[in-house]
Tab-separated table of C-alpha atoms in Angstrom:
chain	number	residue	atom	x	y	z
A	1	MET	CA	-68.384	93.125	-6.294
A	2	THR	CA	-67.410	90.055	-4.299
A	3	GLU	CA	-66.699	86.785	-6.108
A	4	GLU	CA	-69.692	85.260	-4.342
A	5	ARG	CA	-72.005	88.025	-5.559
A	6	ARG	CA	-70.512	87.827	-9.064
A	7	LYS	CA	-71.095	84.064	-9.219
A	8	ALA	CA	-74.671	84.497	-7.995
A	9	LEU	CA	-75.296	87.152	-10.640
A	10	ILE	CA	-73.919	84.923	-13.418
A	11	ASP	CA	-76.025	82.024	-12.105
A	12	ASP	CA	-79.155	84.236	-12.150
A	13	ILE	CA	-78.433	85.368	-15.718
A	14	ILE	CA	-77.891	81.804	-16.896
A	15	ALA	CA	-81.050	80.600	-15.149
A	16	GLY	CA	-83.063	83.235	-17.030
A	17	GLU	CA	-81.320	82.435	-20.307
A	18	LEU	CA	-81.942	78.725	-19.801
A	19	ARG	CA	-85.653	79.274	-19.169
A	20	MET	CA	-85.787	81.207	-22.427
A	21	PHE	CA	-83.685	78.634	-24.276
A	22	GLN	CA	-85.905	75.768	-23.115
A	23	ALA	CA	-88.926	77.650	-24.480
A	24	VAL	CA	-87.484	78.146	-27.982
A	25	HIS	CA	-89.515	76.371	-30.659
A	26	SER	CA	-87.469	75.870	-33.794
A	27	ARG	CA	-88.692	74.640	-37.152
A	28	GLY	CA	-87.329	71.151	-36.587
A	29	GLY	CA	-88.673	70.757	-33.047
A	30	ARG	CA	-86.551	70.656	-29.917
A	31	SER	CA	-82.832	70.680	-30.551
A	32	LEU	CA	-80.364	68.283	-29.006
A	33	CYS	CA	-78.840	71.259	-27.181
A	34	GLN	CA	-82.131	71.831	-25.373
A	35	GLU	CA	-81.881	68.314	-23.968
A	36	ARG	CA	-78.491	69.140	-22.414
A	37	PRO	CA	-79.016	72.029	-19.982
A	38	GLU	CA	-75.671	71.419	-18.266
A	39	SER	CA	-73.846	71.987	-21.554
A	40	PHE	CA	-75.831	75.175	-22.043
A	41	ARG	CA	-74.911	76.360	-18.541
A	42	LEU	CA	-71.252	75.551	-19.124
A	43	MET	CA	-71.085	77.490	-22.386
A	44	ARG	CA	-72.952	80.494	-21.024
A	45	GLU	CA	-70.814	80.569	-17.875
A	46	MET	CA	-67.687	80.582	-20.013
A	47	THR	CA	-69.173	83.415	-22.081
A	48	HIS	CA	-70.101	85.657	-19.156
A	49	ALA	CA	-67.236	84.896	-16.773
A	50	VAL	CA	-64.709	87.109	-18.576
A	51	LEU	CA	-66.983	90.148	-18.777
A	52	SER	CA	-67.094	92.999	-16.280
A	53	ASP	CA	-69.332	93.437	-13.278
A	54	ASP	CA	-70.900	96.433	-15.049
A	55	PHE	CA	-71.833	94.263	-18.012
A	56	LEU	CA	-73.256	91.514	-15.795
A	57	VAL	CA	-75.421	93.991	-13.882
A	58	ALA	CA	-76.712	95.595	-17.102
A	59	TYR	CA	-77.364	92.277	-18.817
A	60	ALA	CA	-79.097	90.836	-15.750
A	61	VAL	CA	-81.513	93.758	-16.045
A	62	ASP	CA	-82.014	92.937	-19.753
A	63	VAL	CA	-82.856	89.335	-18.935
A	64	ARG	CA	-85.214	90.273	-16.096
A	65	ARG	CA	-86.983	92.963	-18.131
A	66	ALA	CA	-87.355	90.630	-21.097
A	67	GLU	CA	-88.944	87.962	-18.928
A	68	GLU	CA	-91.266	90.497	-17.309
A	69	ALA	CA	-92.322	91.737	-20.751
A	70	GLY	CA	-92.831	88.205	-22.111
A	71	ARG	CA	-89.888	88.514	-24.524
A	72	ASN	CA	-87.681	85.551	-25.212
A	73	LEU	CA	-84.191	86.791	-26.071
A	74	MET	CA	-83.130	83.324	-27.227
A	75	THR	CA	-86.075	83.015	-29.612
A	76	GLU	CA	-85.212	86.443	-30.995
A	77	LYS	CA	-81.543	85.512	-31.423
A	78	TYR	CA	-82.320	82.292	-33.293
A	79	ALA	CA	-84.987	83.994	-35.413
A	80	LEU	CA	-82.386	86.601	-36.370
A	81	MET	CA	-79.892	83.868	-37.198
A	82	GLU	CA	-82.431	82.198	-39.478
A	83	ARG	CA	-83.375	85.580	-40.969
A	84	ARG	CA	-86.977	85.058	-39.914
A	85	ILE	CA	-87.245	88.544	-38.398
A	86	PRO	CA	-85.685	91.887	-39.375
A	87	LYS	CA	-82.659	93.287	-37.563
A	88	LEU	CA	-83.438	94.432	-34.052
A	89	SER	CA	-80.522	96.848	-33.787
A	90	THR	CA	-77.983	98.633	-35.953
A	91	ASP	CA	-76.064	100.023	-32.981
A	92	PRO	CA	-72.476	100.657	-34.182
A	93	ARG	CA	-71.116	99.144	-30.968
A	94	ILE	CA	-72.200	95.740	-32.244
A	95	ASP	CA	-69.628	95.892	-35.057
A	96	ILE	CA	-66.918	97.109	-32.670
A	97	ILE	CA	-67.571	94.156	-30.355
A	98	LEU	CA	-67.880	91.664	-33.237
A	99	ASN	CA	-64.657	92.777	-34.878
A	100	ALA	CA	-62.707	92.433	-31.632
A	101	GLU	CA	-64.241	89.072	-30.698
A	102	CYS	CA	-63.657	87.687	-34.207
A	103	ALA	CA	-60.043	88.883	-34.231
A	104	TRP	CA	-59.487	87.211	-30.862
A	105	ARG	CA	-61.106	84.007	-32.144
A	106	ARG	CA	-58.871	83.985	-35.238
A	107	GLU	CA	-55.858	84.307	-32.950
A	108	VAL	CA	-57.035	81.404	-30.794
A	109	THR	CA	-57.777	79.177	-33.792
A	110	LYS	CA	-54.280	79.881	-35.123
A	111	ASP	CA	-52.638	79.042	-31.786
A	112	PHE	CA	-54.924	76.119	-30.845
A	113	PRO	CA	-56.210	74.596	-34.108
A	114	HIS	CA	-57.086	71.224	-32.576
A	115	VAL	CA	-59.248	72.770	-29.845
A	116	VAL	CA	-60.888	75.651	-31.742
A	117	GLN	CA	-61.701	74.918	-35.359
A	118	ALA	CA	-61.110	77.752	-37.844
A	119	ASP	CA	-64.145	76.789	-39.919
A	120	GLY	CA	-66.414	77.958	-37.087
A	121	GLN	CA	-65.586	81.648	-37.601
A	122	PRO	CA	-68.602	82.591	-39.806
A	123	GLY	CA	-70.998	80.822	-37.442
A	124	PHE	CA	-69.411	82.517	-34.436
A	125	ARG	CA	-69.846	85.951	-36.022
A	126	LEU	CA	-73.478	85.265	-36.940
A	127	TYR	CA	-74.322	83.823	-33.516
A	128	LEU	CA	-72.703	86.638	-31.540
A	129	GLY	CA	-73.953	89.355	-33.874
A	130	CYS	CA	-77.534	88.175	-33.513
A	131	GLU	CA	-77.194	87.839	-29.748
A	132	LEU	CA	-75.814	91.361	-29.450
A	133	GLN	CA	-78.892	92.714	-31.243
A	134	THR	CA	-81.005	91.551	-28.294
A	135	TYR	CA	-78.948	93.592	-25.776
A	136	SER	CA	-79.994	96.967	-24.411
A	137	GLY	CA	-77.899	100.055	-25.053
A	138	GLU	CA	-76.621	99.817	-21.479
A	139	SER	CA	-75.434	96.239	-21.987
A	140	LEU	CA	-73.812	97.095	-25.312
A	141	ALA	CA	-72.000	100.042	-23.729
A	142	ALA	CA	-70.727	97.854	-20.891
A	143	TYR	CA	-69.652	95.105	-23.324
A	144	GLU	CA	-67.861	97.621	-25.530
A	145	ALA	CA	-66.035	98.907	-22.426
A	146	CYS	CA	-64.989	95.303	-21.642
A	147	VAL	CA	-63.618	94.941	-25.164
A	148	LYS	CA	-61.707	98.219	-25.059
A	149	ASP	CA	-60.303	97.472	-21.594
A	150	ALA	CA	-59.210	94.000	-22.729
A	151	GLN	CA	-57.564	95.402	-25.864
A	152	ALA	CA	-55.724	98.046	-23.840
A	153	ALA	CA	-54.470	95.353	-21.450
A	154	GLY	CA	-53.454	92.972	-24.270
A	155	ARG	CA	-56.038	90.382	-23.193
A	156	ASN	CA	-57.867	87.980	-25.486
A	157	LEU	CA	-61.346	87.313	-24.091
A	158	VAL	CA	-61.914	84.332	-26.393
A	159	ARG	CA	-58.760	82.676	-25.112
A	160	GLU	CA	-59.808	83.399	-21.535
A	161	ARG	CA	-63.172	81.767	-22.215
A	162	TYR	CA	-61.520	78.649	-23.609
A	163	GLU	CA	-59.162	78.507	-20.620
A	164	ILE	CA	-62.219	78.484	-18.358
A	165	LEU	CA	-63.891	75.806	-20.479
A	166	MET	CA	-60.804	73.592	-20.449
A	167	ARG	CA	-60.578	73.765	-16.650
A	168	GLN	CA	-64.293	72.976	-16.367
A	169	LEU	CA	-63.741	69.957	-18.602
A	170	GLY	CA	-60.907	68.704	-16.385
A	171	HIS	CA	-57.856	69.942	-18.284
A	172	ASN	CA	-55.108	71.988	-16.687
A	173	SER	CA	-54.971	74.474	-19.550
A	174	LEU	CA	-55.770	75.203	-23.137
A	175	GLU	CA	-52.154	74.427	-24.033
A	176	GLU	CA	-52.395	70.999	-22.405
A	177	CYS	CA	-55.571	70.151	-24.279
A	178	GLU	CA	-54.083	71.349	-27.594
A	179	ALA	CA	-50.959	69.240	-27.072
A	180	ARG	CA	-53.035	66.155	-26.254
A	181	LEU	CA	-55.324	66.599	-29.268
A	182	ALA	CA	-52.359	67.295	-31.572
A	183	ALA	CA	-50.656	64.110	-30.371
A	184	GLU	CA	-53.860	62.089	-30.909
A	185	SER	CA	-54.258	63.580	-34.384
A	186	SER	CA	-50.659	62.694	-35.218
A	187	ARG	CA	-51.146	59.105	-34.045
A	188	CYS	CA	-54.292	58.806	-36.168
A	189	ALA	CA	-52.481	60.197	-39.209
A	190	ASP	CA	-49.655	57.675	-38.698
A	191	ALA	CA	-52.053	54.732	-38.426
């Protein structure tokens, strides 16, 4: 797939996700996140950008089919997170993906503690685990293949996502941002 086609596919996925996200009605009304669609786009782009073309194609189908069927994958994810609905899937691939993603996140929080806070690990696992329950078998298979390929190549997809985010936020690298935040933290501690 060409980079242009890949970008267009990610943009289409995010557009569908954003429509669903904007339609979520939570108990407390609209969330602050819903008022910041650019932040949503940024986070979802970072999430999808490191995954394979096969995953993107499969997940784009999930998003399209959900919209055609009147399903809101974001509503389902948040309802799962709040334990308002029963599990949608017990596919064993979910645990394989979660375990790899959480291990990568622990590694990143150890190496970059000022950028990625360690106390976010339980929330990350819950969020991703609930999201994965909304995926089709095809999307889960493609995601699992991404995980296994990354592990075999010694890649850390969480780190790659944060590298993308740092560049989008105007930093040269994750290392640069960590060094800057560590220096600021040190100055504050000395004050």
